[in-house]
Coordinates of C-alpha atoms in Angstrom, one line a residue:
M1 CA 85.8 105.6 127.3
G2 CA 87.8 103.8 124.6
E3 CA 90.5 101.3 124.7
T4 CA 93.3 104.0 125.3
T5 CA 91.8 104.9 128.8
T6 CA 90.9 103.5 131.9
P7 CA 87.3 103.9 133.2
L8 CA 88.7 106.9 135.4
G9 CA 90.1 108.6 132.0
R10 CA 93.8 107.2 133.0
P11 CA 95.9 106.1 130.0
E12 CA 96.0 102.5 130.2
P13 CA 99.1 100.8 132.0
G14 CA 100.6 99.0 129.1
R15 CA 100.3 102.4 126.9
I16 CA 102.3 104.0 129.7
A17 CA 104.9 100.9 129.9
S18 CA 105.2 101.0 125.9
A19 CA 105.7 104.7 125.8
A20 CA 108.4 104.7 128.9
A21 CA 110.2 101.6 127.0
G22 CA 110.1 103.5 123.6
A23 CA 111.7 106.6 125.1
V24 CA 114.3 104.5 126.8
F25 CA 115.3 102.7 123.7
L26 CA 115.2 105.8 121.8
L27 CA 117.7 107.4 124.5
V28 CA 119.8 104.3 124.2
G29 CA 120.1 104.7 120.2
V30 CA 121.2 108.6 120.4
L31 CA 123.8 107.8 123.0
G32 CA 125.2 104.9 121.0
F33 CA 126.6 107.9 118.7
I34 CA 127.7 110.2 121.2
P35 CA 131.4 110.2 122.2
G36 CA 132.3 109.8 126.0
V37 CA 129.2 107.5 126.8
T38 CA 130.2 105.5 123.7
T39 CA 133.8 104.3 124.0
G40 CA 135.8 103.6 120.8
L41 CA 133.8 105.5 118.4
D42 CA 136.4 105.8 115.7
G43 CA 136.3 102.0 115.6
M44 CA 132.2 101.9 115.1
T45 CA 131.3 99.9 112.0
F46 CA 128.2 99.9 110.1
A47 CA 127.7 96.3 111.0
G48 CA 129.5 92.9 112.1
H49 CA 131.7 91.7 114.7
E50 CA 134.3 94.2 114.0
S51 CA 133.0 97.4 115.7
T52 CA 135.0 98.2 118.6
A53 CA 132.3 100.6 119.9
E54 CA 130.9 100.1 123.4
L55 CA 128.2 101.7 124.9
F56 CA 129.1 103.1 128.5
G57 CA 132.2 101.0 127.9
V58 CA 130.4 97.7 128.5
F59 CA 127.7 96.9 125.7
A60 CA 129.2 96.2 121.9
V61 CA 127.3 98.7 119.3
S62 CA 127.6 99.5 115.8
V63 CA 125.7 101.9 113.6
L64 CA 123.1 99.1 112.5
H65 CA 122.8 98.3 116.5
N66 CA 122.0 101.9 117.2
L67 CA 119.7 102.2 114.4
V68 CA 117.6 99.1 115.7
H69 CA 117.5 100.6 119.0
L70 CA 116.1 104.0 117.7
A71 CA 113.6 102.0 115.2
F72 CA 112.5 100.1 118.3
G73 CA 112.0 103.0 120.3
V74 CA 109.7 104.8 117.3
A75 CA 107.7 101.6 117.5
G76 CA 107.3 101.8 121.1
L77 CA 106.0 105.3 120.9
A78 CA 104.0 104.9 118.0
L79 CA 102.4 101.6 119.3
A80 CA 101.6 103.3 122.8
T81 CA 99.0 105.1 121.0
T82 CA 96.4 102.2 121.7
A83 CA 96.5 99.8 124.5
R84 CA 96.5 97.0 122.0
G85 CA 99.4 98.4 120.1
A86 CA 101.4 98.8 123.4
R87 CA 100.3 95.2 124.4
V88 CA 101.5 94.1 120.7
F89 CA 104.8 95.9 121.3
L90 CA 105.7 94.8 124.8
V91 CA 104.8 91.2 123.9
G92 CA 106.5 91.2 120.3
G93 CA 109.6 93.2 121.9
G94 CA 110.0 90.9 124.6
L95 CA 109.8 87.6 122.1
F96 CA 112.3 89.6 120.0
Y97 CA 114.9 90.1 123.0
L98 CA 114.4 86.6 123.9
A99 CA 115.4 85.6 120.5
L100 CA 118.1 87.8 120.2
F101 CA 119.4 86.3 123.7
A102 CA 119.1 82.8 122.2
Y103 CA 120.6 84.1 119.1
G104 CA 123.8 85.6 121.4
L105 CA 124.7 82.0 122.9
V106 CA 124.4 79.9 119.9
V107 CA 126.0 82.3 116.7
D108 CA 129.8 82.4 116.7
A109 CA 131.1 86.0 117.5
S110 CA 132.7 86.0 113.7
A111 CA 129.2 85.8 112.0
D112 CA 127.7 88.4 114.0
I113 CA 125.8 91.1 112.0
V114 CA 125.2 92.9 115.2
P115 CA 128.1 93.2 117.3
V116 CA 127.0 91.1 120.9
N117 CA 129.1 90.4 123.9
A118 CA 128.1 88.8 126.9
A119 CA 126.9 92.0 128.4
D120 CA 124.6 92.4 125.8
N121 CA 123.5 88.8 125.9
W122 CA 122.5 89.4 129.7
L123 CA 120.7 92.4 128.9
H124 CA 118.8 90.9 126.2
L125 CA 117.5 88.4 128.5
F126 CA 116.8 91.3 130.9
L127 CA 115.1 93.2 128.6
A128 CA 112.6 90.3 127.2
A129 CA 111.6 89.5 130.8
S130 CA 111.2 93.0 131.6
L131 CA 109.0 93.3 128.2
L132 CA 107.2 90.4 128.6
A133 CA 106.4 91.0 132.5
L134 CA 105.3 94.8 131.7
A135 CA 102.7 93.3 129.1
F136 CA 101.2 90.7 131.2
L137 CA 101.4 93.2 134.3
A138 CA 99.7 95.9 132.6
G139 CA 97.2 93.3 131.4
T140 CA 94.6 93.2 128.8
P141 CA 93.1 96.6 128.2
R142 CA 89.2 96.4 129.5
R143 CA 86.2 97.7 128.2
S144 CA 83.4 99.7 130.2
T145 CA 80.0 98.4 129.6
N146 CA 78.3 100.7 131.4
T147 CA 75.9 98.0 132.8
P148 CA 74.5 98.6 135.9
I149 CA 75.2 96.2 138.6
H150 CA 72.1 94.5 139.8
A151 CA 71.5 92.9 143.4
P152 CA 70.8 89.5 143.3
N153 CA 67.0 88.5 143.6

């Protein structure tokens, strides 16, 4: 068994978590361009705080914001091919969203490259906590040593 499966031949939990998170980010990136799911599409800009589009009528989005979600989704799926890659995605993604949460707290809205509102800030904190929790709950991939257990003498 390699690092991509458990000793029972199942995918490592981190790989499943990475793939699931990647799929959700891909879905959110696509939904950000769909009328009705995203309100104010006629006011969507490529980047910046001027974008008036909101995913689900709550989360500020722009073309760049949606492209970041799509890229993040692709990265999650690509890195889910190995247990180590999945862990890198979950930890790295968690730290990225933690930094984005801090950015949203300190940056003046008029200086935003990516539109961020209060709902986005709370979502970024939730995503950071969730991705980091998944990384640590999934644990470090274990390798089978195929060493027999010996009884003590």
